[in-house]
Amino acid sequence: MAGVRERARAGVIAEIVRLARLQVAESGAAALSLRAVARDLGMVSSAVYRYFASRDELLTQLIIDSYDRLGEAAEAADASVKRRSDYPARWRAITHGIRQWAIDNPSEYALLFGTPVPGYAAPQDTIGPAGRYTWVLLRLLAEMEASGRTSAVATPIPVALRSDLTALRSNLGIPVSDALLAVGMVAWANVMGAISLELFGHLHRVVDTPGALFEAVVREQGERMFPGTTASRRPSKRT
Amino acid sequence: MAGVRERARAGVIAEIVRLARLQVAESGAAALSLRAVARDLGMVSSAVYRYFASRDELLTQLIIDSYDRLGEAAEAADASVKRRSDYPARWRAITHGIRQWAIDNPSEYALLFGTPVPGYAAPQDTIGPAGRYTWVLLRLLAEMEASGRTSAVATPIPVALRSDLTALRSNLGIPVSDALLAVGMVAWANVMGAISLELFGHLHRVVDTPGALFEAVVREQGERMFPGTTASRRPSKRT
DNA sequence: GAAAAGCAAGAGCACTGCTCTCGTTCGAGA
DNA sequence: TCTCGAACGAGAGCAGTGCTCTTGCTTTTC
C-alpha cells in the first residue's frame, strides 16, 4: 500500500523535475544539464538515469508540465471574466493571460514554442497537454456560436483548408462552424506570432512597448471574431 | 596587393562558414560543433579560433548570412511581380516567398526566429541584415500610399502604439501612415506566427495542409491592407 | 636580413551525456 | 520469517564539447 519505495521514487522524480525546471528557468533549456541536476540533488549523475532514461526524456517531462501550466493560466484567465456571455472580454482575457504567462516564464515559453530540439519528435505524451490552452479558445468559440451569435467573416476560406477544418472538427468533437474555426486559427497564429516576436527579441529596435502591438493584434482579431461588439468601428474614436 | 595571406584567410573563413552552414542545415544550430567543423576542414580545433573567437561568434556570422538570404528571397519574390502597382499581388508574392524560404531552410529559419541562444544578445552586426526582409514589406506599404491609395483601417490603434509608430517612422525614414504601419505590423506578426507554428510542429495534429492556413492568413491581412482589391468580399464566392 | 605578426598543432582543463559494473538495501512471495 | 530478485546509489570510464596556452614554423614588414 503506497509502497515506501514507490513513494520515495515519486519524491525523487518530483525533486529532479523541480530542480530541472529551476535550471531551465534561469539558464534556458539548452543549458539543462543532468549532471548539474544530480549535483543539486546530492546524487551522482548515473543515479539520475534510474529515473529518466535520457536528458530528452527529462525535457519531455518539462515540456508536458509547461503545457499544463500554460493551459492552467489560460483557463484561469478565462474564468476570471464574470459575465460568461461577454465573449470579446473573455477573448481578451485569455490572450492576455497567455502572453502574461509567456512573459513570466520566458524559458518555458521558449521550450514550448521555440526551436524544437534537433531530431526530437514530440512524443505522444505531449499532444494532450499541448492542446489544453487551445481548448480554452475553442470552447469560447463554440459557446459563442451555441448562444446563437454568429460572426460574419469577410475573407473566404481557402479551399484546401475546408477539409482540414471538417477533419479537425470531427477530431475534436467540438461544434464550431468552418468559418469561425478558420478565423480562430488565423487569430491563434496572430497571437502566438506577436508573443514570439516579442519574447524572442524581434521587436527590439522596432517597438518600445510590445504590449501595444499585442493589444492591436488582440483587438483586430477580436473584431473579426466578434464583429461590432467593441465600440471601435470608427478609427477616429479613441480608446 | 591583395596580400597572399589575407586572401588565404578570407578563403578559410569562407570555408568555415560554408561547413558550419552545412552542419547547421542538417543537424540544427544547437548541434553546431566547432571541433566538427575543424575536422571537416582538416584542421585541429584550436586553429579555428584564429578565425572565430568563439562558437557564438561563428553562430552570429551564420545568423547574419541567413538574414541576408531571407532578405534576398523576399526581394526576389517581390521583384517577380511584373505589375508593380498590383500591391496585393506583391504582398502575396513576398509573404509566400518568405514562407518558402523558411520551408526550404528550416534550420536557418529556426536559427533566426526560434529560441535565442541563452544569454545571447544579438550584436549590432545583426540588426542591419535582420531588417532587410521587413524592408521589402515596408517599401510595399510606402509605395502604395505614395500612389495615392489609402486603406481604411477599421480597428483603432492602441494609444500606446502611436508613439512607437511615429518613432519607428522617423527612425526608418520611410513615409507610411500610422494606420497602415499598425496594420502592417499586425500582418507581419500574423505571417511570422503562421510560419513558426508550421515549422515548429504546432500544426501537426491540427491541420494537414499548413499552406492553406498560411493562405488564409495572407488573404485576411491582405484584405485589411488593400481593402476591396481581391474579389473576395463575399464569403460565398469561391476561390 | 632581422624583428614582428600570423598561423597550425598539440596538450590540457573542465564540462557534457551516457554506459557498465559493483556492492548495498529494500520488499514481496514462499 | 526468510530469501531472492529487483531497485538503488556510487564510481569509473568513454567519447565528445568549448576554450586556453604553449610551441614551433612561415610569412610579412621594417
PDB file of C-alpha atoms in Angstrom, chain B residues 22-195:
ATOM      1  CA  LEU B  22      26.079  22.648 -43.822  1.00  0.00           C
ATOM      2  CA  GLN B  23      26.254  21.309 -40.314  1.00  0.00           C
ATOM      3  CA  VAL B  24      23.502  23.609 -39.102  1.00  0.00           C
ATOM      4  CA  ALA B  25      21.333  22.708 -42.074  1.00  0.00           C
ATOM      5  CA  GLU B  26      21.392  19.043 -41.323  1.00  0.00           C
ATOM      6  CA  SER B  27      21.626  18.883 -37.559  1.00  0.00           C
ATOM      7  CA  GLY B  28      20.325  22.196 -36.332  1.00  0.00           C
ATOM      8  CA  ALA B  29      22.108  25.119 -34.778  1.00  0.00           C
ATOM      9  CA  ALA B  30      22.321  23.531 -31.343  1.00  0.00           C
ATOM     10  CA  ALA B  31      24.468  20.748 -32.743  1.00  0.00           C
ATOM     11  CA  LEU B  32      26.949  23.067 -34.400  1.00  0.00           C
ATOM     12  CA  SER B  33      30.355  21.947 -33.224  1.00  0.00           C
ATOM     13  CA  LEU B  34      33.500  23.919 -33.801  1.00  0.00           C
ATOM     14  CA  ARG B  35      35.522  20.778 -33.449  1.00  0.00           C
ATOM     15  CA  ALA B  36      33.498  19.027 -36.112  1.00  0.00           C
ATOM     16  CA  VAL B  37      33.931  21.953 -38.462  1.00  0.00           C
ATOM     17  CA  ALA B  38      37.647  21.838 -37.797  1.00  0.00           C
ATOM     18  CA  ARG B  39      37.725  18.128 -38.571  1.00  0.00           C
ATOM     19  CA  ASP B  40      35.887  18.612 -41.856  1.00  0.00           C
ATOM     20  CA  LEU B  41      38.394  21.293 -42.625  1.00  0.00           C
ATOM     21  CA  GLY B  42      41.333  19.035 -41.879  1.00  0.00           C
ATOM     22  CA  MET B  43      42.405  21.323 -39.085  1.00  0.00           C
ATOM     23  CA  VAL B  44      42.795  20.977 -35.400  1.00  0.00           C
ATOM     24  CA  SER B  45      40.118  22.680 -33.355  1.00  0.00           C
ATOM     25  CA  SER B  46      42.315  25.315 -31.809  1.00  0.00           C
ATOM     26  CA  ALA B  47      43.265  26.584 -35.252  1.00  0.00           C
ATOM     27  CA  VAL B  48      39.710  27.613 -35.950  1.00  0.00           C
ATOM     28  CA  TYR B  49      39.942  30.046 -33.060  1.00  0.00           C
ATOM     29  CA  ARG B  50      42.283  32.123 -35.184  1.00  0.00           C
ATOM     30  CA  TYR B  51      39.260  32.957 -37.296  1.00  0.00           C
ATOM     31  CA  PHE B  52      36.391  32.979 -34.869  1.00  0.00           C
ATOM     32  CA  ALA B  53      36.861  33.929 -31.248  1.00  0.00           C
ATOM     33  CA  SER B  54      34.074  31.645 -30.093  1.00  0.00           C
ATOM     34  CA  ARG B  55      31.310  29.394 -31.205  1.00  0.00           C
ATOM     35  CA  ASP B  56      28.879  32.227 -30.635  1.00  0.00           C
ATOM     36  CA  GLU B  57      30.789  34.445 -32.996  1.00  0.00           C
ATOM     37  CA  LEU B  58      30.553  31.838 -35.703  1.00  0.00           C
ATOM     38  CA  LEU B  59      26.855  31.488 -34.997  1.00  0.00           C
ATOM     39  CA  THR B  60      26.453  35.224 -35.271  1.00  0.00           C
ATOM     40  CA  GLN B  61      28.029  35.107 -38.692  1.00  0.00           C
ATOM     41  CA  LEU B  62      25.614  32.390 -39.720  1.00  0.00           C
ATOM     42  CA  ILE B  63      22.713  34.437 -38.417  1.00  0.00           C
ATOM     43  CA  ILE B  64      23.803  37.436 -40.429  1.00  0.00           C
ATOM     44  CA  ASP B  65      24.156  35.327 -43.538  1.00  0.00           C
ATOM     45  CA  SER B  66      20.768  33.756 -43.019  1.00  0.00           C
ATOM     46  CA  TYR B  67      19.072  37.101 -42.550  1.00  0.00           C
ATOM     47  CA  ASP B  68      20.693  38.184 -45.751  1.00  0.00           C
ATOM     48  CA  ARG B  69      19.454  35.181 -47.652  1.00  0.00           C
ATOM     49  CA  LEU B  70      15.979  35.618 -46.282  1.00  0.00           C
ATOM     50  CA  GLY B  71      16.031  39.253 -47.342  1.00  0.00           C
ATOM     51  CA  GLU B  72      17.237  38.210 -50.745  1.00  0.00           C
ATOM     52  CA  ALA B  73      14.411  35.725 -51.076  1.00  0.00           C
ATOM     53  CA  ALA B  74      11.866  38.342 -50.100  1.00  0.00           C
ATOM     54  CA  GLU B  75      13.279  40.832 -52.565  1.00  0.00           C
ATOM     55  CA  ALA B  76      13.314  38.281 -55.347  1.00  0.00           C
ATOM     56  CA  ALA B  77       9.717  37.356 -54.631  1.00  0.00           C
ATOM     57  CA  ASP B  78       8.697  40.983 -54.746  1.00  0.00           C
ATOM     58  CA  ALA B  79      10.599  41.587 -57.948  1.00  0.00           C
ATOM     59  CA  SER B  80       8.919  38.641 -59.594  1.00  0.00           C
ATOM     60  CA  VAL B  81       5.669  40.566 -59.785  1.00  0.00           C
ATOM     61  CA  LYS B  82       5.687  42.468 -63.050  1.00  0.00           C
ATOM     62  CA  ARG B  83       2.839  44.896 -62.420  1.00  0.00           C
ATOM     63  CA  ARG B  84       4.458  46.954 -59.686  1.00  0.00           C
ATOM     64  CA  SER B  85       1.191  48.689 -58.928  1.00  0.00           C
ATOM     65  CA  ASP B  86      -0.528  45.413 -58.137  1.00  0.00           C
ATOM     66  CA  TYR B  87       0.158  45.735 -54.443  1.00  0.00           C
ATOM     67  CA  PRO B  88      -1.944  42.807 -53.275  1.00  0.00           C
ATOM     68  CA  ALA B  89      -0.115  40.532 -55.693  1.00  0.00           C
ATOM     69  CA  ARG B  90       3.200  41.779 -54.381  1.00  0.00           C
ATOM     70  CA  TRP B  91       2.046  41.190 -50.818  1.00  0.00           C
ATOM     71  CA  ARG B  92       1.133  37.630 -51.661  1.00  0.00           C
ATOM     72  CA  ALA B  93       4.381  37.069 -53.512  1.00  0.00           C
ATOM     73  CA  ILE B  94       6.544  38.407 -50.711  1.00  0.00           C
ATOM     74  CA  THR B  95       4.845  36.530 -47.915  1.00  0.00           C
ATOM     75  CA  HIS B  96       4.838  33.276 -49.834  1.00  0.00           C
ATOM     76  CA  GLY B  97       8.449  33.889 -50.704  1.00  0.00           C
ATOM     77  CA  ILE B  98       9.313  34.211 -47.033  1.00  0.00           C
ATOM     78  CA  ARG B  99       7.417  31.070 -46.153  1.00  0.00           C
ATOM     79  CA  GLN B 100       9.000  29.129 -48.972  1.00  0.00           C
ATOM     80  CA  TRP B 101      12.449  30.175 -47.840  1.00  0.00           C
ATOM     81  CA  ALA B 102      11.587  29.026 -44.344  1.00  0.00           C
ATOM     82  CA  ILE B 103      10.389  25.662 -45.599  1.00  0.00           C
ATOM     83  CA  ASP B 104      13.458  25.227 -47.758  1.00  0.00           C
ATOM     84  CA  ASN B 105      15.798  26.216 -44.939  1.00  0.00           C
ATOM     85  CA  PRO B 106      14.114  25.132 -41.740  1.00  0.00           C
ATOM     86  CA  SER B 107      17.263  25.099 -39.624  1.00  0.00           C
ATOM     87  CA  GLU B 108      18.182  28.576 -40.681  1.00  0.00           C
ATOM     88  CA  TYR B 109      14.676  29.797 -40.048  1.00  0.00           C
ATOM     89  CA  ALA B 110      14.894  28.289 -36.593  1.00  0.00           C
ATOM     90  CA  LEU B 111      18.222  29.995 -36.135  1.00  0.00           C
ATOM     91  CA  LEU B 112      16.637  33.357 -36.839  1.00  0.00           C
ATOM     92  CA  PHE B 113      13.190  33.030 -35.332  1.00  0.00           C
ATOM     93  CA  GLY B 114      13.474  30.213 -32.839  1.00  0.00           C
ATOM     94  CA  THR B 115      14.739  30.222 -29.310  1.00  0.00           C
ATOM     95  CA  PRO B 116      17.548  32.723 -28.966  1.00  0.00           C
ATOM     96  CA  VAL B 117      20.677  31.127 -27.562  1.00  0.00           C
ATOM     97  CA  PRO B 118      20.770  31.587 -23.794  1.00  0.00           C
ATOM     98  CA  GLY B 119      22.259  34.847 -22.687  1.00  0.00           C
ATOM     99  CA  TYR B 120      22.968  35.769 -26.241  1.00  0.00           C
ATOM    100  CA  ALA B 121      22.217  39.391 -27.045  1.00  0.00           C
ATOM    101  CA  ALA B 122      22.033  39.935 -30.771  1.00  0.00           C
ATOM    102  CA  PRO B 123      25.103  42.014 -31.555  1.00  0.00           C
ATOM    103  CA  GLN B 124      24.870  45.214 -33.537  1.00  0.00           C
ATOM    104  CA  ASP B 125      26.049  43.487 -36.696  1.00  0.00           C
ATOM    105  CA  THR B 126      22.831  41.580 -36.977  1.00  0.00           C
ATOM    106  CA  ILE B 127      20.336  44.416 -36.816  1.00  0.00           C
ATOM    107  CA  GLY B 128      21.085  45.597 -40.319  1.00  0.00           C
ATOM    108  CA  PRO B 129      20.549  42.315 -42.152  1.00  0.00           C
ATOM    109  CA  ALA B 130      17.714  41.485 -39.778  1.00  0.00           C
ATOM    110  CA  GLY B 131      15.713  44.352 -41.166  1.00  0.00           C
ATOM    111  CA  ARG B 132      16.183  43.505 -44.794  1.00  0.00           C
ATOM    112  CA  TYR B 133      13.167  41.291 -45.259  1.00  0.00           C
ATOM    113  CA  THR B 134      10.939  43.673 -43.329  1.00  0.00           C
ATOM    114  CA  TRP B 135      12.124  46.487 -45.535  1.00  0.00           C
ATOM    115  CA  VAL B 136      10.612  44.736 -48.501  1.00  0.00           C
ATOM    116  CA  LEU B 137       7.247  44.823 -46.792  1.00  0.00           C
ATOM    117  CA  LEU B 138       7.656  48.396 -45.611  1.00  0.00           C
ATOM    118  CA  ARG B 139       8.578  49.545 -49.079  1.00  0.00           C
ATOM    119  CA  LEU B 140       5.461  47.937 -50.415  1.00  0.00           C
ATOM    120  CA  LEU B 141       3.318  49.852 -47.960  1.00  0.00           C
ATOM    121  CA  ALA B 142       5.117  53.115 -48.646  1.00  0.00           C
ATOM    122  CA  GLU B 143       4.789  52.739 -52.388  1.00  0.00           C
ATOM    123  CA  MET B 144       1.136  52.001 -52.111  1.00  0.00           C
ATOM    124  CA  GLU B 145       0.439  55.075 -50.049  1.00  0.00           C
ATOM    125  CA  ALA B 146       2.590  57.174 -52.316  1.00  0.00           C
ATOM    126  CA  SER B 147       0.462  56.078 -55.214  1.00  0.00           C
ATOM    127  CA  GLY B 148      -2.476  57.735 -53.548  1.00  0.00           C
ATOM    128  CA  ARG B 149      -4.323  54.639 -52.492  1.00  0.00           C
ATOM    129  CA  THR B 150      -5.316  54.522 -48.904  1.00  0.00           C
ATOM    130  CA  SER B 151      -6.530  51.738 -46.736  1.00  0.00           C
ATOM    131  CA  ALA B 152      -9.429  52.278 -44.440  1.00  0.00           C
ATOM    132  CA  VAL B 153      -8.491  50.629 -41.204  1.00  0.00           C
ATOM    133  CA  ALA B 154     -11.384  49.605 -39.046  1.00  0.00           C
ATOM    134  CA  THR B 155      -9.691  48.852 -35.755  1.00  0.00           C
ATOM    135  CA  PRO B 156      -8.301  51.808 -33.884  1.00  0.00           C
ATOM    136  CA  ILE B 157      -4.668  51.981 -32.980  1.00  0.00           C
ATOM    137  CA  PRO B 158      -3.918  51.441 -29.286  1.00  0.00           C
ATOM    138  CA  VAL B 159      -2.718  54.705 -27.845  1.00  0.00           C
ATOM    139  CA  ALA B 160       0.486  53.176 -26.522  1.00  0.00           C
ATOM    140  CA  LEU B 161       1.403  52.156 -30.031  1.00  0.00           C
ATOM    141  CA  ARG B 162       1.076  55.624 -31.510  1.00  0.00           C
ATOM    142  CA  SER B 163       4.344  56.991 -30.157  1.00  0.00           C
ATOM    143  CA  ASP B 164       6.098  53.801 -31.152  1.00  0.00           C
ATOM    144  CA  LEU B 165       4.827  54.213 -34.664  1.00  0.00           C
ATOM    145  CA  THR B 166       5.966  57.784 -35.056  1.00  0.00           C
ATOM    146  CA  ALA B 167       9.347  56.909 -33.565  1.00  0.00           C
ATOM    147  CA  LEU B 168       9.646  53.992 -35.909  1.00  0.00           C
ATOM    148  CA  ARG B 169       8.732  56.077 -38.925  1.00  0.00           C
ATOM    149  CA  SER B 170      11.365  58.668 -38.146  1.00  0.00           C
ATOM    150  CA  ASN B 171      13.944  56.001 -37.395  1.00  0.00           C
ATOM    151  CA  LEU B 172      13.366  54.249 -40.659  1.00  0.00           C
ATOM    152  CA  GLY B 173      12.785  57.397 -42.614  1.00  0.00           C
ATOM    153  CA  ILE B 174      10.028  55.798 -44.593  1.00  0.00           C
ATOM    154  CA  PRO B 175       6.716  57.553 -45.142  1.00  0.00           C
ATOM    155  CA  VAL B 176       3.934  55.268 -44.037  1.00  0.00           C
ATOM    156  CA  SER B 177       0.921  56.477 -42.144  1.00  0.00           C
ATOM    157  CA  ASP B 178       0.350  55.354 -38.586  1.00  0.00           C
ATOM    158  CA  ALA B 179      -2.732  53.469 -39.585  1.00  0.00           C
ATOM    159  CA  LEU B 180      -1.076  51.468 -42.324  1.00  0.00           C
ATOM    160  CA  LEU B 181       2.049  50.892 -40.292  1.00  0.00           C
ATOM    161  CA  ALA B 182      -0.016  49.447 -37.477  1.00  0.00           C
ATOM    162  CA  VAL B 183      -1.907  47.168 -39.821  1.00  0.00           C
ATOM    163  CA  GLY B 184       1.350  46.143 -41.392  1.00  0.00           C
ATOM    164  CA  MET B 185       2.896  45.147 -38.101  1.00  0.00           C
ATOM    165  CA  VAL B 186      -0.109  43.112 -37.125  1.00  0.00           C
ATOM    166  CA  ALA B 187       0.066  41.423 -40.501  1.00  0.00           C
ATOM    167  CA  TRP B 188       3.773  40.804 -40.001  1.00  0.00           C
ATOM    168  CA  ALA B 189       3.118  39.121 -36.674  1.00  0.00           C
ATOM    169  CA  ASN B 190       0.417  37.026 -38.271  1.00  0.00           C
ATOM    170  CA  VAL B 191       2.621  35.842 -41.110  1.00  0.00           C
ATOM    171  CA  MET B 192       5.579  35.014 -38.899  1.00  0.00           C
ATOM    172  CA  GLY B 193       3.284  33.355 -36.399  1.00  0.00           C
ATOM    173  CA  ALA B 194       1.776  31.073 -39.016  1.00  0.00           C
ATOM    174  CA  ILE B 195       5.205  30.112 -40.328  1.00  0.00           C
TER     175      ILE B 195
END
